[in-house]
GROMACS .gro file of C-alpha atoms in nm:
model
  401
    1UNK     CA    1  18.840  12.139  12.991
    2UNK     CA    2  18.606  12.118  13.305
    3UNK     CA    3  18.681  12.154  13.618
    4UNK     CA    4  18.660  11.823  13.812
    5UNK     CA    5  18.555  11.953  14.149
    6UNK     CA    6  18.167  12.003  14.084
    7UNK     CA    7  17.876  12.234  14.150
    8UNK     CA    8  17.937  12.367  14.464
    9UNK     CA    9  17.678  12.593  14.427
   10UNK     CA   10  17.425  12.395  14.240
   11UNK     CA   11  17.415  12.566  13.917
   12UNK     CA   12  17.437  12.371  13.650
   13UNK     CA   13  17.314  12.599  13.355
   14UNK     CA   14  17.362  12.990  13.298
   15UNK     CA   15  17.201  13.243  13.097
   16UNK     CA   16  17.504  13.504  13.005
   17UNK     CA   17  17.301  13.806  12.860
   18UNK     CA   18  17.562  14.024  12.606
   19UNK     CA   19  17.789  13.897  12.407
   20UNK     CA   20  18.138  14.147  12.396
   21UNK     CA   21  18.410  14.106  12.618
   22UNK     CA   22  18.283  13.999  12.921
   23UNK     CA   23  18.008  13.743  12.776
   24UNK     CA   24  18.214  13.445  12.593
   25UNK     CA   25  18.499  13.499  12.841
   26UNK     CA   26  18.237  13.436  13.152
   27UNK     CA   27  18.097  13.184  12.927
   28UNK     CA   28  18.442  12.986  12.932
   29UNK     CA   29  18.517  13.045  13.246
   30UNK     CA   30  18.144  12.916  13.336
   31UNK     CA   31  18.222  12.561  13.160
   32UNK     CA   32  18.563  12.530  13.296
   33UNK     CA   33  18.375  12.533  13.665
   34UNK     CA   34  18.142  12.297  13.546
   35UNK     CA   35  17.861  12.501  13.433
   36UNK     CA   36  17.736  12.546  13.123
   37UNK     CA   37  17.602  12.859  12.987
   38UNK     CA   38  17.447  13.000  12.637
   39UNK     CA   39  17.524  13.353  12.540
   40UNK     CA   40  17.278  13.566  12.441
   41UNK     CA   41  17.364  13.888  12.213
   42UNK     CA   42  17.101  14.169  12.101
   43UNK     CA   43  17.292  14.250  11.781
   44UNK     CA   44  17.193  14.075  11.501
   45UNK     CA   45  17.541  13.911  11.463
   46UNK     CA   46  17.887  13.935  11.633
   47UNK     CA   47  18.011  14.264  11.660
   48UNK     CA   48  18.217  14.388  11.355
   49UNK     CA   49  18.315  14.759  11.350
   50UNK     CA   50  18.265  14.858  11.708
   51UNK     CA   51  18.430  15.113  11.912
   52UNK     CA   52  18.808  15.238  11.890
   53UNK     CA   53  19.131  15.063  11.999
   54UNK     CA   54  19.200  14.922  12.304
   55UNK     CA   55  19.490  14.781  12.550
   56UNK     CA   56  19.480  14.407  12.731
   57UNK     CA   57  19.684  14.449  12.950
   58UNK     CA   58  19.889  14.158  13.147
   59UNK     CA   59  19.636  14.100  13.466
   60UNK     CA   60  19.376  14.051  13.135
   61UNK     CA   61  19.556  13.835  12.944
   62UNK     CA   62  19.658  13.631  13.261
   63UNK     CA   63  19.248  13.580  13.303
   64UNK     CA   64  19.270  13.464  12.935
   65UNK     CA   65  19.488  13.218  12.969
   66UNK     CA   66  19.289  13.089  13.271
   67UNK     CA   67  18.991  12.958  12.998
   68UNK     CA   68  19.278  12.924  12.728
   69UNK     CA   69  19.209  13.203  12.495
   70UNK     CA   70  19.503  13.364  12.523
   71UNK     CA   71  19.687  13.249  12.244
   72UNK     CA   72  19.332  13.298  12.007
   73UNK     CA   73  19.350  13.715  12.136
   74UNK     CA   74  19.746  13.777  12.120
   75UNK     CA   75  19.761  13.685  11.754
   76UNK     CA   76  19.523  13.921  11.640
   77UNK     CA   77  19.732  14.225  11.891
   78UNK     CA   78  20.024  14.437  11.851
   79UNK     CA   79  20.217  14.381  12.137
   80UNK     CA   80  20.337  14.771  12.300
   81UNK     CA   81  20.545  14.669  12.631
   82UNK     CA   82  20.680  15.077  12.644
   83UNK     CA   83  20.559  15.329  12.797
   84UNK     CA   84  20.682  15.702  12.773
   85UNK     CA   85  20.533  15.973  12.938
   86UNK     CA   86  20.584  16.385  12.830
   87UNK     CA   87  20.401  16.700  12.844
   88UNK     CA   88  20.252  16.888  12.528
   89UNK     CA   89  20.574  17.063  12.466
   90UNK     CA   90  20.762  16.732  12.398
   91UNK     CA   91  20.946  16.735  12.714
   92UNK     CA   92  20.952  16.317  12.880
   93UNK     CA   93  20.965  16.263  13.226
   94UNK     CA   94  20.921  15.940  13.274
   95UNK     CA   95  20.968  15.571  13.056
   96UNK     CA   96  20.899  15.212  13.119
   97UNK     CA   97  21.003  14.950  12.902
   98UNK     CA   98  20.725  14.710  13.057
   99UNK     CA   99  20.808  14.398  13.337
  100UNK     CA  100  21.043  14.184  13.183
  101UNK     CA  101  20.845  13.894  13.357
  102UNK     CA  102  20.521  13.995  13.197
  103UNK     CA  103  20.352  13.971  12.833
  104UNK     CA  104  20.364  14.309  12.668
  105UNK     CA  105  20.015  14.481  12.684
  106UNK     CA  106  19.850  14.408  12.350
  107UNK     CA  107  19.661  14.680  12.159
  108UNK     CA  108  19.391  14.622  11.872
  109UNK     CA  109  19.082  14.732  11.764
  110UNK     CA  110  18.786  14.626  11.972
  111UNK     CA  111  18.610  14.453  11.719
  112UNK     CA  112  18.868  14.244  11.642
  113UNK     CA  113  18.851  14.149  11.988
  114UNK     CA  114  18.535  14.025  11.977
  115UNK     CA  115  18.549  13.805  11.679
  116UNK     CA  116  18.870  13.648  11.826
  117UNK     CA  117  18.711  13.578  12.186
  118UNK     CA  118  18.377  13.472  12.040
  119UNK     CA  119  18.524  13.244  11.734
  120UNK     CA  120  18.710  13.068  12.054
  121UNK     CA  121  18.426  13.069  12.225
  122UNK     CA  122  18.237  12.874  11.947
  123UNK     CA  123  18.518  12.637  11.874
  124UNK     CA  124  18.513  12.533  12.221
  125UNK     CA  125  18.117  12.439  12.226
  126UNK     CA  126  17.952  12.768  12.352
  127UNK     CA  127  17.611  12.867  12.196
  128UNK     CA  128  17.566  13.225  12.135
  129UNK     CA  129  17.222  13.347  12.026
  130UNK     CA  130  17.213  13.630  11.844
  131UNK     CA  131  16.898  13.898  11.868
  132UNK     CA  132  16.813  13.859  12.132
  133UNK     CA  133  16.751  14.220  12.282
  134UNK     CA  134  16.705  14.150  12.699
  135UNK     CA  135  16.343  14.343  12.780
  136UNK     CA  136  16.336  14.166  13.134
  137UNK     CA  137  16.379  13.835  13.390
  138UNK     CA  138  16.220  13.730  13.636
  139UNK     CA  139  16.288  13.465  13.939
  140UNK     CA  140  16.086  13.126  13.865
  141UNK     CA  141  16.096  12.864  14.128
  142UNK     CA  142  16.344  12.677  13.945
  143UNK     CA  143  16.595  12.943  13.827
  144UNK     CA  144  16.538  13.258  13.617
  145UNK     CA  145  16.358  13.342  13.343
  146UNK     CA  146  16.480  13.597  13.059
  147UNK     CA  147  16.235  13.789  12.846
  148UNK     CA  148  16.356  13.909  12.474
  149UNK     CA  149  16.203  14.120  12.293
  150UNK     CA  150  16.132  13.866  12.013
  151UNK     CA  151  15.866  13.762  12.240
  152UNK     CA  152  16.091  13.498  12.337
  153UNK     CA  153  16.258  13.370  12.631
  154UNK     CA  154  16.490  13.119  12.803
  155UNK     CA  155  16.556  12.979  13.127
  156UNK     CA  156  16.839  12.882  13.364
  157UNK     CA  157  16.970  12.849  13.718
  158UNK     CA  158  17.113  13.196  13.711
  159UNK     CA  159  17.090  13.466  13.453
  160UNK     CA  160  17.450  13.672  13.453
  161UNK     CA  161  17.449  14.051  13.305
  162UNK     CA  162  17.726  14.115  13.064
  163UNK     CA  163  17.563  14.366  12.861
  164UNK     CA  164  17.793  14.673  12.906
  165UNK     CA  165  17.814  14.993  13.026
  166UNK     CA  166  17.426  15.104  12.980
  167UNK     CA  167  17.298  14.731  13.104
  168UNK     CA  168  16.985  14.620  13.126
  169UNK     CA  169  16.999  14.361  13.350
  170UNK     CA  170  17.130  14.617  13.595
  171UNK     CA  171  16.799  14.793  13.627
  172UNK     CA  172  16.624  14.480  13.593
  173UNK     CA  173  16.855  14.361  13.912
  174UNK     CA  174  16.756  14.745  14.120
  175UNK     CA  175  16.574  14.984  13.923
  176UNK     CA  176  16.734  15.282  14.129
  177UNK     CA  177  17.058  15.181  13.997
  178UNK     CA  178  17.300  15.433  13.923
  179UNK     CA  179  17.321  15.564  13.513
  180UNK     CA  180  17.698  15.614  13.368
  181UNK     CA  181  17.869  15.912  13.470
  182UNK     CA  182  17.989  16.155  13.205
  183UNK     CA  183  18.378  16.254  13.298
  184UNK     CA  184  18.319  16.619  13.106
  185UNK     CA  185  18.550  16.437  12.788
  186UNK     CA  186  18.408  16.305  12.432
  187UNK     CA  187  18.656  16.116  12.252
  188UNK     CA  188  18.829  16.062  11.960
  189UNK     CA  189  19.065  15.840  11.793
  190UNK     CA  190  19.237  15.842  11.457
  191UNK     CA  191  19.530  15.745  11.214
  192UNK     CA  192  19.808  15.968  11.112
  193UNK     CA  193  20.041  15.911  10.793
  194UNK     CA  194  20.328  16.039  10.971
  195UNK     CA  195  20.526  15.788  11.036
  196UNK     CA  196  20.853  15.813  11.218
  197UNK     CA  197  20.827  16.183  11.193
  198UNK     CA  198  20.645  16.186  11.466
  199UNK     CA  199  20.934  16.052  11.684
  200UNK     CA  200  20.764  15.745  11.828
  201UNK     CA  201  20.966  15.436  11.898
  202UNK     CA  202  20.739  15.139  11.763
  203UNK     CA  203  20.661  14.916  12.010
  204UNK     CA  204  20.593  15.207  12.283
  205UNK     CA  205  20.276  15.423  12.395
  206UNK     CA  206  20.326  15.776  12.439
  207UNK     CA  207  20.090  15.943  12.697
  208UNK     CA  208  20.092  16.344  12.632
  209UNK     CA  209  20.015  16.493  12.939
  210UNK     CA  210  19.936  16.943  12.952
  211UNK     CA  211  19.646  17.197  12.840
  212UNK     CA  212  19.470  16.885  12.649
  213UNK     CA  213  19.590  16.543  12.669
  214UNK     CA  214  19.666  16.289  12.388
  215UNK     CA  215  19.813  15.886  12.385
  216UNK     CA  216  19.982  15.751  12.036
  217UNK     CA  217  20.170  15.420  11.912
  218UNK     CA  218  20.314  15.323  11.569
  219UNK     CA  219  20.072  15.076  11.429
  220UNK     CA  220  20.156  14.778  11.268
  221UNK     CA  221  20.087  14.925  10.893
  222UNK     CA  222  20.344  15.244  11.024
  223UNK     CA  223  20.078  15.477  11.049
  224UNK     CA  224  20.068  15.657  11.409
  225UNK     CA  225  19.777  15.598  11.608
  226UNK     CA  226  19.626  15.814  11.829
  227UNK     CA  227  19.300  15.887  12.052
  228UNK     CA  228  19.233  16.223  12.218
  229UNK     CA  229  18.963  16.436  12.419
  230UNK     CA  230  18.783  16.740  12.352
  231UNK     CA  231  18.624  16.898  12.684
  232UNK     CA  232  18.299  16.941  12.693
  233UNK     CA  233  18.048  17.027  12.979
  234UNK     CA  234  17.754  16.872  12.835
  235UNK     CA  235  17.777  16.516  12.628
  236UNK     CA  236  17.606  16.574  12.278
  237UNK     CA  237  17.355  16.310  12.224
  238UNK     CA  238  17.471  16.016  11.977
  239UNK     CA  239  17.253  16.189  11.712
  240UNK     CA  240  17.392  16.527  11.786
  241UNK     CA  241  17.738  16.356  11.743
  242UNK     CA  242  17.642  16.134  11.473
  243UNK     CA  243  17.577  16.527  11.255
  244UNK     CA  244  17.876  16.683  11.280
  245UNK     CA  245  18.073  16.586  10.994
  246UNK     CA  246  18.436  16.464  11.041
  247UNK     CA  247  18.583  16.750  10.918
  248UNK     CA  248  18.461  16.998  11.182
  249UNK     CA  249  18.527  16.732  11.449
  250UNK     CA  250  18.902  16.768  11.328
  251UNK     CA  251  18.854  17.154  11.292
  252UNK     CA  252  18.788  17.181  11.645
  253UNK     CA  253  19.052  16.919  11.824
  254UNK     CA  254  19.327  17.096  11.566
  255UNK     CA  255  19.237  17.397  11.698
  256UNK     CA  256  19.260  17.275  12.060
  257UNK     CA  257  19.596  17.114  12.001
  258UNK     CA  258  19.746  17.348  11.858
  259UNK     CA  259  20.116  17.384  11.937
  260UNK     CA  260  20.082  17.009  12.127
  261UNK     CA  261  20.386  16.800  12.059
  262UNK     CA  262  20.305  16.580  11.861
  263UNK     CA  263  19.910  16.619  11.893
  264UNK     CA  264  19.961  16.923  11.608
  265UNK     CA  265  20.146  16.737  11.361
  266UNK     CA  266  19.921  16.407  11.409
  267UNK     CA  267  19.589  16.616  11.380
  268UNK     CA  268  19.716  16.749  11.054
  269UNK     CA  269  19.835  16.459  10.896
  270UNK     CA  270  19.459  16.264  10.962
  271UNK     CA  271  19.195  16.255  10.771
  272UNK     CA  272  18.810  16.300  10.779
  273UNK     CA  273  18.763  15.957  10.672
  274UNK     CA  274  19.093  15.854  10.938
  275UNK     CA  275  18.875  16.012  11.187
  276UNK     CA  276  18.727  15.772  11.479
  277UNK     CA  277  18.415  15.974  11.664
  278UNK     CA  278  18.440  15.766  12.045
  279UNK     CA  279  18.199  15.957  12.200
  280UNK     CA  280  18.142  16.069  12.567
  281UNK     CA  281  18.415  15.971  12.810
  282UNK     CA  282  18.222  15.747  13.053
  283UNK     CA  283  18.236  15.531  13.381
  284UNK     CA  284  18.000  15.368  13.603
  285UNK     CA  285  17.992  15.510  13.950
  286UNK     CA  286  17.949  15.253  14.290
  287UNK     CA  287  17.660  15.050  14.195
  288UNK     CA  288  17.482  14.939  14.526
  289UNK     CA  289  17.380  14.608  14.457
  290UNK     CA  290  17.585  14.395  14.206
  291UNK     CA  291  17.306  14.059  14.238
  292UNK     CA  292  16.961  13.992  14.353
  293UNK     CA  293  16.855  13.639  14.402
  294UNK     CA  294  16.969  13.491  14.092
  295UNK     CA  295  17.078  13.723  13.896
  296UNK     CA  296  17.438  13.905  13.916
  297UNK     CA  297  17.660  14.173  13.712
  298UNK     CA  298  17.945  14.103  13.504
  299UNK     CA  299  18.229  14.358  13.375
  300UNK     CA  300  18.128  14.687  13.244
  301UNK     CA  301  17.780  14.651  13.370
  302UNK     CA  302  17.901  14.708  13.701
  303UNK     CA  303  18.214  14.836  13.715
  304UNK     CA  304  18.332  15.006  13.377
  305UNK     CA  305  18.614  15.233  13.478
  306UNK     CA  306  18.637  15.476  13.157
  307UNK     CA  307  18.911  15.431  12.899
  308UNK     CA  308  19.148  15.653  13.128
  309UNK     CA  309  19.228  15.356  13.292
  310UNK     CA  310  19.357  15.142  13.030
  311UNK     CA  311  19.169  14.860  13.226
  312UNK     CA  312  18.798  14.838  13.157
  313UNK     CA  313  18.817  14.492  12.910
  314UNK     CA  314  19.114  14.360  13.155
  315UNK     CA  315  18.872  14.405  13.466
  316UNK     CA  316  18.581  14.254  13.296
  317UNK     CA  317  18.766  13.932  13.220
  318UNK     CA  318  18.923  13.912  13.579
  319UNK     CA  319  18.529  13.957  13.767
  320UNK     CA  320  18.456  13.671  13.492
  321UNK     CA  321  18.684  13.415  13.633
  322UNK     CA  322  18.631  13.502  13.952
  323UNK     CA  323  18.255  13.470  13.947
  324UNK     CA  324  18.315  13.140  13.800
  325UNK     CA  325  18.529  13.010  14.085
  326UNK     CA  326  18.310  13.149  14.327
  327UNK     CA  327  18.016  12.958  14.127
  328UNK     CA  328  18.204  12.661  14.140
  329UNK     CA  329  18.337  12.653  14.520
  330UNK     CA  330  18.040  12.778  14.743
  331UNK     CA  331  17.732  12.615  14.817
  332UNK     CA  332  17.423  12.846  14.699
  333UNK     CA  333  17.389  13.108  14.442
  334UNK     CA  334  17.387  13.359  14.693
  335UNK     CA  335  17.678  13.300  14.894
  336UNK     CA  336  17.890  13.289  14.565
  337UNK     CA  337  17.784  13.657  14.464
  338UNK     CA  338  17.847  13.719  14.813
  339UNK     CA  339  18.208  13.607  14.759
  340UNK     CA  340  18.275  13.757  14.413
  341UNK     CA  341  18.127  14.094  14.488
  342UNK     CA  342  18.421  14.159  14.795
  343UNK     CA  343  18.725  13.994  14.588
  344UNK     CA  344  18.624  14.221  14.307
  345UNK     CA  345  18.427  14.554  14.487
  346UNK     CA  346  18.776  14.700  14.604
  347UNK     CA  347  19.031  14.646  14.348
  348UNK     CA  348  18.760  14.770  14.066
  349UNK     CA  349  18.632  15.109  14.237
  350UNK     CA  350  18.981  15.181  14.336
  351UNK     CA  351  19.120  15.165  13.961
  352UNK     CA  352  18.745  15.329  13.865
  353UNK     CA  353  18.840  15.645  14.112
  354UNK     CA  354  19.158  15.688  13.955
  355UNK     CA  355  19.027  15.735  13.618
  356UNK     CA  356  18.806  15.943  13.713
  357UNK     CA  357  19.073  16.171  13.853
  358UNK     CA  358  19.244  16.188  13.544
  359UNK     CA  359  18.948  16.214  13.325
  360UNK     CA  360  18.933  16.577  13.567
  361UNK     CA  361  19.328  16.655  13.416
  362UNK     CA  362  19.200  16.577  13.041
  363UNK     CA  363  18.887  16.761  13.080
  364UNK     CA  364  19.101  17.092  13.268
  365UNK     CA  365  18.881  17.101  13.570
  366UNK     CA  366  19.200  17.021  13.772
  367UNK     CA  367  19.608  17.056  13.759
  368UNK     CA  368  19.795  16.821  13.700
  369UNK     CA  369  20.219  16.873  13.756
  370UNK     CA  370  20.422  16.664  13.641
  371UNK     CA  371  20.612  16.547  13.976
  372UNK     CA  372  20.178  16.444  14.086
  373UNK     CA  373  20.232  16.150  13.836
  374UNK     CA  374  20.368  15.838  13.994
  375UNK     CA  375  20.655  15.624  13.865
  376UNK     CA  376  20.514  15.379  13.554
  377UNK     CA  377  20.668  15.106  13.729
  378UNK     CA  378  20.452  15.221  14.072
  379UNK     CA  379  20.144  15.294  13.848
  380UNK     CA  380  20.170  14.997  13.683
  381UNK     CA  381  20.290  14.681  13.879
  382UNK     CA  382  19.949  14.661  14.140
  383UNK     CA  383  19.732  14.655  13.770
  384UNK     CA  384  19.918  14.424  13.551
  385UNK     CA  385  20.049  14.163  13.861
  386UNK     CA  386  19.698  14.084  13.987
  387UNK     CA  387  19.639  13.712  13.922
  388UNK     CA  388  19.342  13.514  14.018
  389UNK     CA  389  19.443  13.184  14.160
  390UNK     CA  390  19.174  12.930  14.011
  391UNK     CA  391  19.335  12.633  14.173
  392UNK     CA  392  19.286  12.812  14.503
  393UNK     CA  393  18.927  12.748  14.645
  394UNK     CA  394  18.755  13.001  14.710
  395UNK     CA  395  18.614  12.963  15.106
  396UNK     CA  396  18.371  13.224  15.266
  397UNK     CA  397  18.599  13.272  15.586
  398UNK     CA  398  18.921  13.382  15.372
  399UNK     CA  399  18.712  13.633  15.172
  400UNK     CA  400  18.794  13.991  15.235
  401UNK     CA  401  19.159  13.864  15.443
   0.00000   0.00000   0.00000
C-alpha cells in the first residue's frame, strides 16, 4: 500500500540498480512512499546458489515488516533466538536465550533469501529487469540516465545503487571511492553429519571464540552447520580460490582446528562436496560521499560491515526504509540524501568498526580474553532494538538530535 502523504521530494520514478537484498526491499519501500521504481539486476536471472548462510536479525526483520515482507522471508528461515558463547576448549562463558519481546533471528541460505524477497517483490507489482550489467549514468536535465552494457539504457528521477559490496554505481557516484577492505580472513562454511554429538542445543548459535574462531547451529535437516576462517595475509584471487580443490581447503582448516571444541569433530565429519568456499572476509571502509546529484548508495554498496557482524543484510534493509522516508518527507533530492546519510552514517560505521575489530581476533593479529567480550544481552540489545519509525516524518531540523 502507498503512502498517502506524497512526493515531498518530487520523485516520482526510481532506477534501483542490483537486485539482492537491498534492491526489491528499497524497491518496496520506494512504492510504499509513493514512488515507483524498476529494479535492474546484471545476472541473467534471480540469484539461485549464491553465497553461504546468513542471520536477519530482529532490527532487519522489523524493516521487513515495514514494506510487509516479513511474513514472505520468516517462512523460508530457521528461527535461532540462543546464543552461547565458549572458547576452543569447550569452556562457555556466556548465553542468551534472545529478548523475549523480539522475533528470534532467522538463519537461511542467502539465496533463498533472494528468491523470497524478490518473488514478494513481483507479487506486489515491482519490475525487475534482468541483464542488465550497470557500465555508467549520467545526470540529464530531467533525472538520470543509466547506461547497460546491452547498449541499453533507462531513465528516472533518481538512479539508487544497490549493487553490493564491489558497486558500480559507487565509482560512477566518486571515482576516488574507497575499494573493500580485506580483514586478513577467507571464509568457509560447511555441513557436518554429527548431529547431537556435537553438543549443540537446536535452536541456539554457538560462537567459538580462541587460536581460530568458529560459529555452528543444528540445521533444520539435523546436520550441524558451521562457517569458519582461515588467516591469511594476502586474499587469493577468486581464480586462485576457485583451484584449490575442496579437499585441501578442508586439509588445511582441519589442520588449523585441530584440538578446537567442536571445530575438530565438525571438520572431520564434512565433506569435500559439504564444503562452502566464502571467500575473503570483507568490509567497506568510510566511503566519503554516499550521493551526488541524483544518484545515492544503498546497503552494502556503502556500508557492508563484513559477516563478523551478523548485520550486513539487516543494515541494508534499515538504510532502505529510511531512504524511502527521507524520499518521501523532504522537498528535493538533495536534501533527502542529506537526511538519510546522518540517520544512517553513525549507527552503520559504528557496527562496521566493530567487525572489523573482531575480524583482527579471527585473523590472530590481536588478543582477545574472554572477560574483553561484553554481555550478549549488552552486545545485542542497541543492534536488534533499532526501529525506524515510518509514521514519524522525517524533518531536516530533528536530523542528527
Amino acid at each position: 500500500m502507498n503512502d498517502n502523504r506524497g512526493h515531498g521530494s518530487g520523485v516520482r520514478t526510481a532506477l534501483v540498480i542490483g537486485g539482492g537484498v537491498a534492491g526489491p526491499v528499497m524497491a518496496l519501500a520506494l512504492r510504499k512512499a509513493g514512488i515507483e521504481a524498476t529494479v535492474y539486476e546484471a545476472y541473467p536471472t534471480a540469484a539461485d546458489g549464491v553465497g553461504a548462510w546468513l542471520g536477519l536479525a530482529p532490527n532487519g526483520q522489523a524493516a521487513l515488516a515495514t514494506v510487509g515482507a516479513d511474513a514472505a522471508v520468516q517462512a523460508v528461515g530457521q528461527p535461532v533466538p540462543g546464543v552461547v558463547m565458549a572458547d576452543g576448549a569447550g569452556n562457555r562463558f556466556a548465553g542468551f536465550g534472545g529478548f523475549p519481546e523480539l522475533p528470534a533471528t532467522l538463519t537461511l541460505p542467502r539465496d533463498r533469501l533472494f528468491r523470497a524477497l524478490t518473488d514478494h517483490a513481483v507479487a506486489a507489482g515491482i519490475r525487475f529487469a534482468y541483464g542488465k550489467r550497470l557500465v555508467t549514468a549520467e545526470e540529464t536535465p530531467d533525472g538520470v540516465t543509466a547506461h547497460f552494457a546491452d547498449n541499453t539504457s533507462a531513465t528516472a528521477d533518481i538512479l539508487i545503487g544497490a549493487d553490493g559490496i564491489r558497486s558500480t554505481v559507487r565509482t560512477v557516484i566518486d571515482p576516488h571511492a574507497p575499494a573493500p577492505e580485506y580483514g586478513g580472513v577467507l571464509s568457509f562454511g560447511g555441513h557436518a553429519t554429527v548431529g547431537s554429538e556435537a553438543g549443540a542445543e537446536p535452536g541456539t548459535m554457538y560462537f567459538a571464540f580462541g587460536r581460530a574462531f568458529m560459529g555452528y547451529w543444528q540445521g533444520p535437516d539435523g546436520r550441524m552447520i558451521w562457517f569458519a576462517g582461515l588467516p591469511a595475509d594476502t586474499p587469493p584471487s577468486p581464480a586462485d580460490l576457485a583451484r584449490i580443490p575442496h579437499a585441501e581447503w578442508l586439509s588445511r582448516l582441519r589442520e588449523l582446528y585441530a584440538g578446537h571444541v567442536p571445530g575438530e569433530r565438525l571438520l572431520r565429519h564434512t565433506g569435500p562436496d559439504e564444503l562452502m568456499v566464502v571467500g575473503p572476509m570483507e568490509r567497506m571502509p568510510s566511503v566519503p560521499h554516499w550521493y551526488r546529484g541524483r544518484m545515492v548508495l544503498v546497503g552494502d554498496s556503502v556500508h557492508a560491515p563484513s559477516s563478523s557482524s551478523g548485520q550486513g543484510a539487516s543494515l541494508a534493509m534499515e538504510s532502505a526504509v529510511e531512504l524511502a522516508r527521507c524520499l518521501r518527507d523532504l522537498p528535493t533530492p538533495a536534501e533527502a540524501f542529506a537526511a538519510y546519510e546522518a540517520l544512517r552514517r553513525p549507527r552503520v560505521e559504528a557496527i562496521g568498526l566493530d567487525a572489523a575489530a573482531v575480524n583482527k581476533v579471527k585473523a590472530g593479529k590481536t588478543e582477545a580474553p574472554v572477560p574483553a567480550f561484553p554481555t550478549p544481552e549488552d552486545m545485542f540489545r542497541p543492534l536488534h532494538f533499532h526501529r525506524i519509525e515510518w509514521e514519524e516524518k522525517v524533518s531536516v531540523g530533528r536530523v542528527g538530535r
